[in-house]
Amino acid sequence: MLSRALDFSLYLITDRRALPSGRSLDDAVGAACAGGVGAVQLREKDLDTRALYALACRLREITAAHGVRLLINDRIDLALAVAADGVHLGGRSLPLAVARRLLGPDGLIGVSTHNPQEIHAAHQNGADFVTFGPVYATPSKAAFGPPQGLQALHAACAGASLPVFALGGITPERAGEVRAAGAQGLAAIRAILGAADPTCAARRFARE
Amino acid sequence: MLSRALDFSLYLITDRRALPSGRSLDDAVGAACAGGVGAVQLREKDLDTRALYALACRLREITAAHGVRLLINDRIDLALAVAADGVHLGGRSLPLAVARRLLGPDGLIGVSTHNPQEIHAAHQNGADFVTFGPVYATPSKAAFGPPQGLQALHAACAGASLPVFALGGITPERAGEVRAAGAQGLAAIRAILGAADPTCAARRFARE
């Protein structure tokens, strides 16, 4: 069961490179929010602070208009600057305890994990949820490691004391088996941002 | 005259690439602090958040042991995380007003400037001091623009309502003419970090 604070189950992670030619990230995120995405993680590691700030300001407006959560990857200063709902931490981000201190008790903190030990540590250190993956092979698999498969996802979810969002190659067609494996949420990049119609793509995750 | 908060006049900006082979940044900064550097700016743009945090923690200990200020380039989250004295903002950092809000009224904010208009704007928006440059040609001049010379430094300082630190090719030999042009402080990278003895190099700035 999702915690009270975690009122979403479809988590969109941004990647401008996944967009069809000619579509802005603002438009794609707005369309995805209209389709049922409950939280958006701004993750554009190649942008400098000023560009990230400008983008975060726009995504804060867009997500707020839809009642959708906004989390910022890695950058707690940017999360505070745009009054985001929280941050998402990777293995090279600030330690979780430091992030919690800077963000305060009410900020949402998601953590990227790749094994049950990392999930346990995230829970112990006060994370609100984790992503686990990559479940399937993805174009970005080089960055996330080899696919772990449904069995590893099942084992990870079975031992987890906080909500687990499956990540990596998650598509609407796979949503059923991923939920059956115990994932309480789904995280997607390309399946939504790369779709011809991000609203329809997001809606299909809820239906399947 | 320096403001009360600005109790330093020799400002060391870090760049690991300027170190002699085999010397750690920790050692060089410690030696520079022993020689009279009054503030250190951690500026290592290629490091990820976790590596910057580890380095910032160490430099906070080293500078605190010498009663030296520590400022973090660009990253207000890291400045807050290690209880640095402030931040240094470049043209691609968060807007000054946003940085001031996150850092609070007591945090030091330095701003990189390249013309009198930028100095004026920095003052209007609540900066505590600015760097101005590059005054002379430097190995890193490509990143900072062409050298501006002493005349431009003089004009910039004459019209400034806050302390100006000359930056770019500043050496102990040039300290006299730079101060005569109106600079209230000196900023150095290579002249200190690249020196065989950073303590002596820092001391020479005070003497010349």
Tab-separated table of C-alpha atoms in Angstrom:
chain	number	residue	atom	x	y	z
A	1	MET	CA	0.000	0.000	0.000
A	2	LEU	CA	1.250	3.468	-0.818
A	3	SER	CA	1.980	5.738	2.104
A	4	ARG	CA	-0.290	8.726	2.574
A	5	ALA	CA	2.308	11.121	1.205
A	6	LEU	CA	2.811	8.973	-1.856
A	7	ASP	CA	-0.414	9.620	-3.721
A	8	PHE	CA	0.855	8.629	-7.154
A	9	SER	CA	1.653	5.391	-8.945
A	10	LEU	CA	2.848	6.531	-12.387
A	11	TYR	CA	6.180	8.384	-12.257
A	12	LEU	CA	7.498	10.165	-15.334
A	13	ILE	CA	11.256	10.752	-15.530
A	14	THR	CA	12.322	13.340	-18.075
A	15	ASP	CA	14.894	12.906	-20.834
A	16	ARG	CA	14.793	15.492	-23.628
A	17	ARG	CA	16.598	13.060	-25.933
A	18	ALA	CA	13.585	10.735	-25.857
A	19	LEU	CA	11.239	13.362	-27.330
A	20	PRO	CA	10.017	13.079	-30.925
A	21	SER	CA	11.598	15.725	-33.127
A	22	GLY	CA	9.870	19.081	-32.788
A	23	ARG	CA	8.129	18.432	-29.447
A	24	SER	CA	9.114	20.474	-26.379
A	25	LEU	CA	9.568	18.877	-22.991
A	26	ASP	CA	7.027	21.341	-21.590
A	27	ASP	CA	4.374	20.144	-24.042
A	28	ALA	CA	5.173	16.470	-23.480
A	29	VAL	CA	5.070	16.807	-19.680
A	30	GLY	CA	1.813	18.740	-19.824
A	31	ALA	CA	0.264	16.069	-22.049
A	32	ALA	CA	1.545	13.290	-19.765
A	33	CYS	CA	0.079	15.015	-16.714
A	34	ALA	CA	-3.274	15.197	-18.486
A	35	GLY	CA	-3.065	11.431	-19.016
A	36	GLY	CA	-2.606	10.468	-15.379
A	37	VAL	CA	1.070	10.794	-14.550
A	38	GLY	CA	1.132	11.511	-10.816
A	39	ALA	CA	4.699	12.718	-10.395
A	40	VAL	CA	7.411	14.077	-12.666
A	41	GLN	CA	11.135	13.853	-12.010
A	42	LEU	CA	13.168	16.534	-13.776
A	43	ARG	CA	16.353	14.752	-14.795
A	44	GLU	CA	18.441	16.562	-17.429
A	45	LYS	CA	22.001	16.102	-16.259
A	46	ASP	CA	23.635	17.965	-19.136
A	47	LEU	CA	21.995	21.315	-18.356
A	48	ASP	CA	23.727	23.990	-16.287
A	49	THR	CA	22.119	25.491	-13.198
A	50	ARG	CA	20.516	28.454	-14.929
A	51	ALA	CA	18.960	26.320	-17.665
A	52	LEU	CA	17.749	23.747	-15.130
A	53	TYR	CA	16.227	26.522	-13.053
A	54	ALA	CA	14.322	27.950	-16.015
A	55	LEU	CA	13.055	24.475	-16.947
A	56	ALA	CA	12.174	23.634	-13.344
A	57	CYS	CA	10.153	26.865	-13.036
A	58	ARG	CA	8.134	25.936	-16.120
A	59	LEU	CA	7.598	22.317	-15.040
A	60	ARG	CA	6.537	23.531	-11.577
A	61	GLU	CA	3.786	25.603	-13.218
A	62	ILE	CA	2.718	22.798	-15.533
A	63	THR	CA	2.656	20.100	-12.847
A	64	ALA	CA	0.933	22.341	-10.306
A	65	ALA	CA	-1.815	23.114	-12.799
A	66	HIS	CA	-2.524	19.371	-12.993
A	67	GLY	CA	-2.085	18.657	-9.269
A	68	VAL	CA	0.976	16.569	-10.126
A	69	ARG	CA	4.087	16.211	-7.936
A	70	LEU	CA	7.425	17.564	-9.123
A	71	LEU	CA	10.724	16.084	-7.971
A	72	ILE	CA	14.173	17.313	-9.002
A	73	ASN	CA	16.985	14.872	-9.684
A	74	ASP	CA	20.017	15.391	-7.434
A	75	ARG	CA	19.743	19.177	-6.985
A	76	ILE	CA	18.232	20.107	-3.633
A	77	ASP	CA	18.990	23.780	-4.274
A	78	LEU	CA	16.803	23.731	-7.373
A	79	ALA	CA	14.058	21.824	-5.557
A	80	LEU	CA	14.028	24.505	-2.854
A	81	ALA	CA	14.275	27.305	-5.434
A	82	VAL	CA	11.120	26.280	-7.320
A	83	ALA	CA	9.217	24.825	-4.344
A	84	ALA	CA	9.252	21.339	-5.841
A	85	ASP	CA	7.639	18.521	-3.846
A	86	GLY	CA	10.950	16.767	-3.410
A	87	VAL	CA	14.120	15.328	-4.873
A	88	HIS	CA	15.250	12.083	-6.414
A	89	LEU	CA	18.694	10.878	-5.373
A	90	GLY	CA	21.065	8.652	-7.286
A	91	GLY	CA	24.180	6.900	-6.080
A	92	ARG	CA	26.301	9.998	-6.735
A	93	SER	CA	23.930	12.466	-5.047
A	94	LEU	CA	24.233	13.881	-1.534
A	95	PRO	CA	23.858	11.274	1.230
A	96	LEU	CA	20.196	10.709	2.049
A	97	ALA	CA	20.484	11.998	5.614
A	98	VAL	CA	22.024	15.260	4.398
A	99	ALA	CA	19.358	15.643	1.733
A	100	ARG	CA	16.607	15.067	4.322
A	101	ARG	CA	18.100	17.732	6.585
A	102	LEU	CA	18.214	20.310	3.781
A	103	LEU	CA	14.792	19.451	2.367
A	104	GLY	CA	12.930	19.187	5.667
A	105	PRO	CA	10.605	16.461	6.943
A	106	ASP	CA	7.819	17.146	4.437
A	107	GLY	CA	9.831	16.915	1.230
A	108	LEU	CA	9.459	13.731	-0.795
A	109	ILE	CA	12.662	11.796	-1.352
A	110	GLY	CA	12.919	9.054	-3.949
A	111	VAL	CA	16.073	6.970	-4.295
A	112	SER	CA	17.376	4.951	-7.241
A	113	THR	CA	18.149	1.372	-6.203
A	114	HIS	CA	19.416	-1.737	-7.922
A	115	ASN	CA	19.273	-4.420	-5.219
A	116	PRO	CA	17.467	-5.292	-1.962
A	117	GLN	CA	20.352	-3.960	0.155
A	118	GLU	CA	20.011	-0.496	-1.389
A	119	ILE	CA	16.242	-0.596	-0.854
A	120	HIS	CA	16.753	-1.472	2.804
A	121	ALA	CA	19.323	1.313	3.256
A	122	ALA	CA	17.003	3.833	1.584
A	123	HIS	CA	14.221	2.884	3.983
A	124	GLN	CA	16.495	3.045	7.001
A	125	ASN	CA	17.684	6.513	5.995
A	126	GLY	CA	14.244	8.002	5.499
A	127	ALA	CA	13.446	7.710	1.789
A	128	ASP	CA	9.761	7.889	0.853
A	129	PHE	CA	10.038	5.517	-2.086
A	130	VAL	CA	12.554	3.911	-4.390
A	131	THR	CA	12.878	3.114	-8.045
A	132	PHE	CA	14.241	-0.349	-8.793
A	133	GLY	CA	15.702	-1.418	-12.079
A	134	PRO	CA	16.340	-1.747	-14.826
A	135	VAL	CA	13.667	-4.431	-15.030
A	136	TYR	CA	13.861	-4.783	-18.831
A	137	ALA	CA	16.475	-3.807	-21.394
A	138	THR	CA	16.213	-0.145	-22.394
A	139	PRO	CA	18.072	2.218	-24.724
A	140	SER	CA	19.606	3.758	-21.605
A	141	LYS	CA	20.523	0.387	-20.108
A	142	ALA	CA	24.241	1.158	-20.308
A	143	ALA	CA	23.705	3.871	-17.707
A	144	PHE	CA	21.499	1.744	-15.450
A	145	GLY	CA	23.210	-1.649	-15.739
A	146	PRO	CA	21.971	-4.921	-17.255
A	147	PRO	CA	18.264	-5.813	-17.056
A	148	GLN	CA	17.336	-7.576	-13.820
A	149	GLY	CA	14.070	-9.201	-14.872
A	150	LEU	CA	10.744	-9.828	-13.146
A	151	GLN	CA	12.100	-12.341	-10.657
A	152	ALA	CA	14.574	-9.838	-9.206
A	153	LEU	CA	11.799	-7.244	-9.121
A	154	HIS	CA	9.570	-9.690	-7.230
A	155	ALA	CA	12.308	-10.447	-4.695
A	156	ALA	CA	13.039	-6.730	-4.271
A	157	CYS	CA	9.376	-5.842	-3.705
A	158	ALA	CA	8.730	-8.782	-1.369
A	159	GLY	CA	11.419	-7.592	1.038
A	160	ALA	CA	10.738	-3.866	0.747
A	161	SER	CA	9.289	-1.751	3.556
A	162	LEU	CA	8.579	1.202	1.294
A	163	PRO	CA	6.937	1.638	-2.124
A	164	VAL	CA	8.948	0.290	-5.067
A	165	PHE	CA	8.584	1.826	-8.529
A	166	ALA	CA	9.677	-0.470	-11.348
A	167	LEU	CA	11.965	1.276	-13.840
A	168	GLY	CA	13.598	0.358	-17.127
A	169	GLY	CA	11.721	-0.659	-20.249
A	170	ILE	CA	8.329	-0.370	-18.523
A	171	THR	CA	5.548	-0.171	-21.139
A	172	PRO	CA	1.742	-0.316	-20.840
A	173	GLU	CA	1.851	-3.902	-22.189
A	174	ARG	CA	4.173	-4.910	-19.353
A	175	ALA	CA	2.322	-2.987	-16.617
A	176	GLY	CA	0.247	-6.023	-15.598
A	177	GLU	CA	3.142	-8.406	-15.024
A	178	VAL	CA	5.179	-5.694	-13.304
A	179	ARG	CA	2.355	-4.993	-10.854
A	180	ALA	CA	1.867	-8.734	-10.384
A	181	ALA	CA	5.539	-8.952	-9.392
A	182	GLY	CA	4.788	-6.567	-6.531
A	183	ALA	CA	5.697	-3.119	-7.862
A	184	GLN	CA	3.522	-0.485	-6.241
A	185	GLY	CA	4.361	2.060	-8.899
A	186	LEU	CA	5.661	2.321	-12.446
A	187	ALA	CA	8.350	4.688	-13.678
A	188	ALA	CA	8.685	5.512	-17.351
A	189	ILE	CA	10.719	7.705	-19.645
A	190	ARG	CA	10.486	6.680	-23.305
A	191	ALA	CA	7.141	4.876	-23.130
A	192	ILE	CA	5.540	8.248	-22.402
A	193	LEU	CA	7.904	10.966	-23.682
A	194	GLY	CA	8.628	9.099	-26.915
A	195	ALA	CA	4.972	8.333	-27.658
A	196	ALA	CA	3.127	10.107	-30.462
A	197	ASP	CA	0.463	11.017	-27.893
A	198	PRO	CA	1.845	11.192	-24.316
A	199	THR	CA	-1.658	11.620	-22.866
A	200	CYS	CA	-2.846	8.350	-24.429
A	201	ALA	CA	0.391	6.612	-23.467
A	202	ALA	CA	-0.020	7.632	-19.824
A	203	ARG	CA	-3.693	6.593	-19.833
A	204	ARG	CA	-2.808	3.149	-21.166
A	205	PHE	CA	-0.593	2.510	-18.107
A	206	ALA	CA	-3.625	2.909	-15.864
A	207	ARG	CA	-5.847	0.694	-18.034
A	208	GLU	CA	-3.567	-2.272	-18.723
B	1	MET	CA	36.844	49.815	2.247
B	2	LEU	CA	35.834	46.251	2.799
B	3	SER	CA	32.479	45.679	4.423
B	4	ARG	CA	32.473	44.214	7.905
B	5	ALA	CA	31.445	40.816	6.645
B	6	LEU	CA	34.220	40.831	4.066
B	7	ASP	CA	37.227	40.324	6.283
B	8	PHE	CA	39.525	38.928	3.600
B	9	SER	CA	41.462	40.347	0.679
B	10	LEU	CA	43.161	37.275	-0.851
B	11	TYR	CA	40.701	34.873	-2.453
B	12	LEU	CA	41.840	31.453	-3.619
B	13	ILE	CA	39.760	29.754	-6.314
B	14	THR	CA	40.364	26.025	-6.686
B	15	ASP	CA	41.262	24.161	-9.861
B	16	ARG	CA	42.700	20.680	-9.400
B	17	ARG	CA	44.261	20.871	-12.880
B	18	ALA	CA	46.560	23.675	-11.708
B	19	LEU	CA	48.202	21.519	-9.024
B	20	PRO	CA	51.758	20.245	-9.441
B	21	SER	CA	51.832	16.512	-10.063
B	22	GLY	CA	51.486	14.526	-6.843
B	23	ARG	CA	50.014	17.294	-4.669
B	24	SER	CA	46.483	16.964	-3.329
B	25	LEU	CA	44.052	19.870	-3.345
B	26	ASP	CA	43.598	19.401	0.400
B	27	ASP	CA	47.318	19.899	1.012
B	28	ALA	CA	47.567	22.884	-1.323
B	29	VAL	CA	44.564	24.615	0.233
B	30	GLY	CA	45.858	23.989	3.736
B	31	ALA	CA	49.245	25.433	2.795
B	32	ALA	CA	47.614	28.454	1.131
B	33	CYS	CA	45.488	29.101	4.235
B	34	ALA	CA	48.654	29.042	6.334
B	35	GLY	CA	50.085	31.722	4.025
B	36	GLY	CA	47.295	34.235	4.422
B	37	VAL	CA	44.546	33.305	2.000
B	38	GLY	CA	41.376	34.650	3.603
B	39	ALA	CA	38.738	32.836	1.604
B	40	VAL	CA	38.614	29.746	-0.593
B	41	GLN	CA	36.143	29.132	-3.399
B	42	LEU	CA	35.587	25.452	-4.204
B	43	ARG	CA	35.175	25.380	-7.969
B	44	GLU	CA	35.557	21.948	-9.555
B	45	LYS	CA	32.854	21.853	-12.172
B	46	ASP	CA	33.635	18.378	-13.481
B	47	LEU	CA	32.916	16.603	-10.181
B	48	ASP	CA	29.543	15.021	-9.424
B	49	THR	CA	27.550	15.910	-6.341
B	50	ARG	CA	28.889	13.117	-4.124
B	51	ALA	CA	32.525	13.874	-4.972
B	52	LEU	CA	31.976	17.615	-4.491
B	53	TYR	CA	30.334	16.938	-1.143
B	54	ALA	CA	33.269	14.828	0.060
B	55	LEU	CA	35.728	17.502	-1.075
B	56	ALA	CA	33.659	20.321	0.413
B	57	CYS	CA	33.535	18.501	3.778
B	58	ARG	CA	37.326	18.246	3.817
B	59	LEU	CA	37.871	21.866	2.724
B	60	ARG	CA	35.385	23.020	5.371
B	61	GLU	CA	37.530	21.344	8.045
B	62	ILE	CA	40.771	22.709	6.619
B	63	THR	CA	39.534	26.278	6.193
B	64	ALA	CA	37.791	26.327	9.577
B	65	ALA	CA	41.021	25.224	11.279
B	66	HIS	CA	42.673	28.341	9.797
B	67	GLY	CA	39.760	30.714	10.392
B	68	VAL	CA	39.384	31.012	6.611
B	69	ARG	CA	36.078	31.487	4.753
B	70	LEU	CA	34.785	28.787	2.420
B	71	LEU	CA	32.536	29.582	-0.530
B	72	ILE	CA	31.088	27.021	-2.931
B	73	ASN	CA	30.829	27.763	-6.626
B	74	ASP	CA	27.277	27.615	-7.958
B	75	ARG	CA	25.925	24.922	-5.615
B	76	ILE	CA	23.830	26.361	-2.807
B	77	ASP	CA	22.798	22.865	-1.715
B	78	LEU	CA	26.432	21.953	-1.091
B	79	ALA	CA	27.088	25.248	0.677
B	80	LEU	CA	24.187	24.519	3.033
B	81	ALA	CA	25.217	20.874	3.409
B	82	VAL	CA	28.716	21.665	4.700
B	83	ALA	CA	27.874	24.956	6.455
B	84	ALA	CA	30.077	26.938	4.087
B	85	ASP	CA	30.258	30.710	4.564
B	86	GLY	CA	28.636	31.348	1.220
B	87	VAL	CA	28.488	30.770	-2.504
B	88	HIS	CA	30.056	32.217	-5.602
B	89	LEU	CA	27.725	32.680	-8.559
B	90	GLY	CA	28.595	32.752	-12.247
B	91	GLY	CA	26.479	33.835	-15.171
B	92	ARG	CA	24.895	30.370	-15.445
B	93	SER	CA	24.127	30.001	-11.720
B	94	LEU	CA	20.798	30.608	-10.010
B	95	PRO	CA	19.624	34.239	-10.117
B	96	LEU	CA	21.169	36.218	-7.262
B	97	ALA	CA	17.827	36.973	-5.602
B	98	VAL	CA	16.944	33.272	-5.521
B	99	ALA	CA	20.370	32.377	-4.157
B	100	ARG	CA	20.013	35.000	-1.428
B	101	ARG	CA	16.616	33.609	-0.429
B	102	LEU	CA	17.973	30.062	-0.133
B	103	LEU	CA	21.201	31.059	1.611
B	104	GLY	CA	19.709	33.544	4.060
B	105	PRO	CA	20.820	37.102	4.904
B	106	ASP	CA	24.090	36.082	6.585
B	107	GLY	CA	25.563	33.981	3.781
B	108	LEU	CA	28.320	35.579	1.715
B	109	ILE	CA	27.591	35.872	-1.990
B	110	GLY	CA	30.319	36.626	-4.518
B	111	VAL	CA	29.493	37.162	-8.182
B	112	SER	CA	31.698	36.827	-11.273
B	113	THR	CA	31.551	39.991	-13.363
B	114	HIS	CA	33.148	41.203	-16.586
B	115	ASN	CA	31.923	44.800	-16.932
B	116	PRO	CA	30.617	47.721	-14.838
B	117	GLN	CA	27.002	46.902	-15.678
B	118	GLU	CA	27.336	43.447	-14.153
B	119	ILE	CA	29.008	44.940	-11.064
B	120	HIS	CA	26.132	47.397	-10.669
B	121	ALA	CA	23.540	44.629	-11.073
B	122	ALA	CA	25.353	42.452	-8.537
B	123	HIS	CA	25.282	45.288	-6.019
B	124	GLN	CA	21.622	46.038	-6.661
B	125	ASN	CA	20.721	42.379	-6.154
B	126	GLY	CA	22.521	41.976	-2.861
B	127	ALA	CA	25.960	40.534	-3.655
B	128	ASP	CA	28.636	41.028	-0.994
B	129	PHE	CA	31.511	41.298	-3.452
B	130	VAL	CA	32.432	40.625	-7.061
B	131	THR	CA	35.332	39.236	-8.984
B	132	PHE	CA	36.225	41.210	-12.111
B	133	GLY	CA	38.321	39.933	-14.949
B	134	PRO	CA	40.209	38.551	-16.564
B	135	VAL	CA	42.643	41.396	-15.934
B	136	TYR	CA	45.607	39.655	-17.572
B	137	ALA	CA	45.881	36.758	-20.001
B	138	THR	CA	45.711	33.370	-18.239
B	139	PRO	CA	45.783	29.715	-19.277
B	140	SER	CA	42.062	29.651	-18.555
B	141	LYS	CA	41.391	32.854	-20.511
B	142	ALA	CA	39.316	31.017	-23.106
B	143	ALA	CA	36.727	30.369	-20.404
B	144	PHE	CA	36.804	33.901	-19.020
B	145	GLY	CA	37.144	35.962	-22.216
B	146	PRO	CA	40.016	38.155	-23.469
B	147	PRO	CA	42.142	40.072	-20.936
B	148	GLN	CA	40.654	43.430	-20.010
B	149	GLY	CA	43.734	45.192	-18.682
B	150	LEU	CA	44.396	47.576	-15.814
B	151	GLN	CA	42.475	50.461	-17.330
B	152	ALA	CA	39.242	48.484	-17.474
B	153	LEU	CA	39.915	47.287	-13.908
B	154	HIS	CA	40.376	50.892	-12.796
B	155	ALA	CA	37.135	51.986	-14.450
B	156	ALA	CA	35.279	49.025	-12.936
B	157	CYS	CA	36.567	49.707	-9.426
B	158	ALA	CA	35.963	53.466	-9.631
B	159	GLY	CA	32.287	52.943	-10.311
B	160	ALA	CA	31.746	50.032	-7.934
B	161	SER	CA	29.710	50.242	-4.724
B	162	LEU	CA	30.985	46.914	-3.398
B	163	PRO	CA	34.397	45.290	-3.066
B	164	VAL	CA	36.008	44.242	-6.349
B	165	PHE	CA	38.453	41.316	-6.460
B	166	ALA	CA	40.745	41.377	-9.484
B	167	LEU	CA	40.913	37.977	-11.230
B	168	GLY	CA	42.882	36.519	-14.111
B	169	GLY	CA	46.652	36.266	-14.245
B	170	ILE	CA	47.063	37.948	-10.846
B	171	THR	CA	50.566	37.262	-9.462
B	172	PRO	CA	52.448	38.671	-6.455
B	173	GLU	CA	54.527	40.808	-8.885
B	174	ARG	CA	51.344	42.404	-10.232
B	175	ALA	CA	49.632	42.845	-6.858
B	176	GLY	CA	50.884	46.416	-6.464
B	177	GLU	CA	49.588	47.744	-9.771
B	178	VAL	CA	46.319	45.870	-9.354
B	179	ARG	CA	45.725	47.430	-5.955
B	180	ALA	CA	46.747	50.845	-7.342
B	181	ALA	CA	44.042	50.407	-9.990
B	182	GLY	CA	41.502	50.214	-7.187
B	183	ALA	CA	41.009	46.508	-6.561
B	184	GLN	CA	40.119	45.885	-2.914
B	185	GLY	CA	40.983	42.231	-3.160
B	186	LEU	CA	42.955	39.770	-5.269
B	187	ALA	CA	41.737	36.427	-6.583
B	188	ALA	CA	44.178	33.758	-7.669
B	189	ILE	CA	44.198	30.192	-8.910
B	190	ARG	CA	47.488	29.176	-10.511
B	191	ALA	CA	49.734	31.723	-8.775
B	192	ILE	CA	49.016	29.876	-5.534
B	193	LEU	CA	47.901	26.332	-6.398
B	194	GLY	CA	50.578	25.923	-9.059
B	195	ALA	CA	53.387	27.254	-6.852
B	196	ALA	CA	56.061	24.950	-5.455
B	197	ASP	CA	55.231	26.366	-2.018
B	198	PRO	CA	51.637	27.658	-1.760
B	199	THR	CA	52.289	29.130	1.694
B	200	CYS	CA	55.134	31.299	0.379
B	201	ALA	CA	53.154	32.216	-2.719
B	202	ALA	CA	50.213	33.408	-0.604
B	203	ARG	CA	52.559	35.346	1.711
B	204	ARG	CA	54.148	37.133	-1.228
B	205	PHE	CA	50.737	38.564	-2.230
B	206	ALA	CA	50.512	40.308	1.107
B	207	ARG	CA	54.081	41.629	0.972
B	208	GLU	CA	54.296	42.967	-2.574
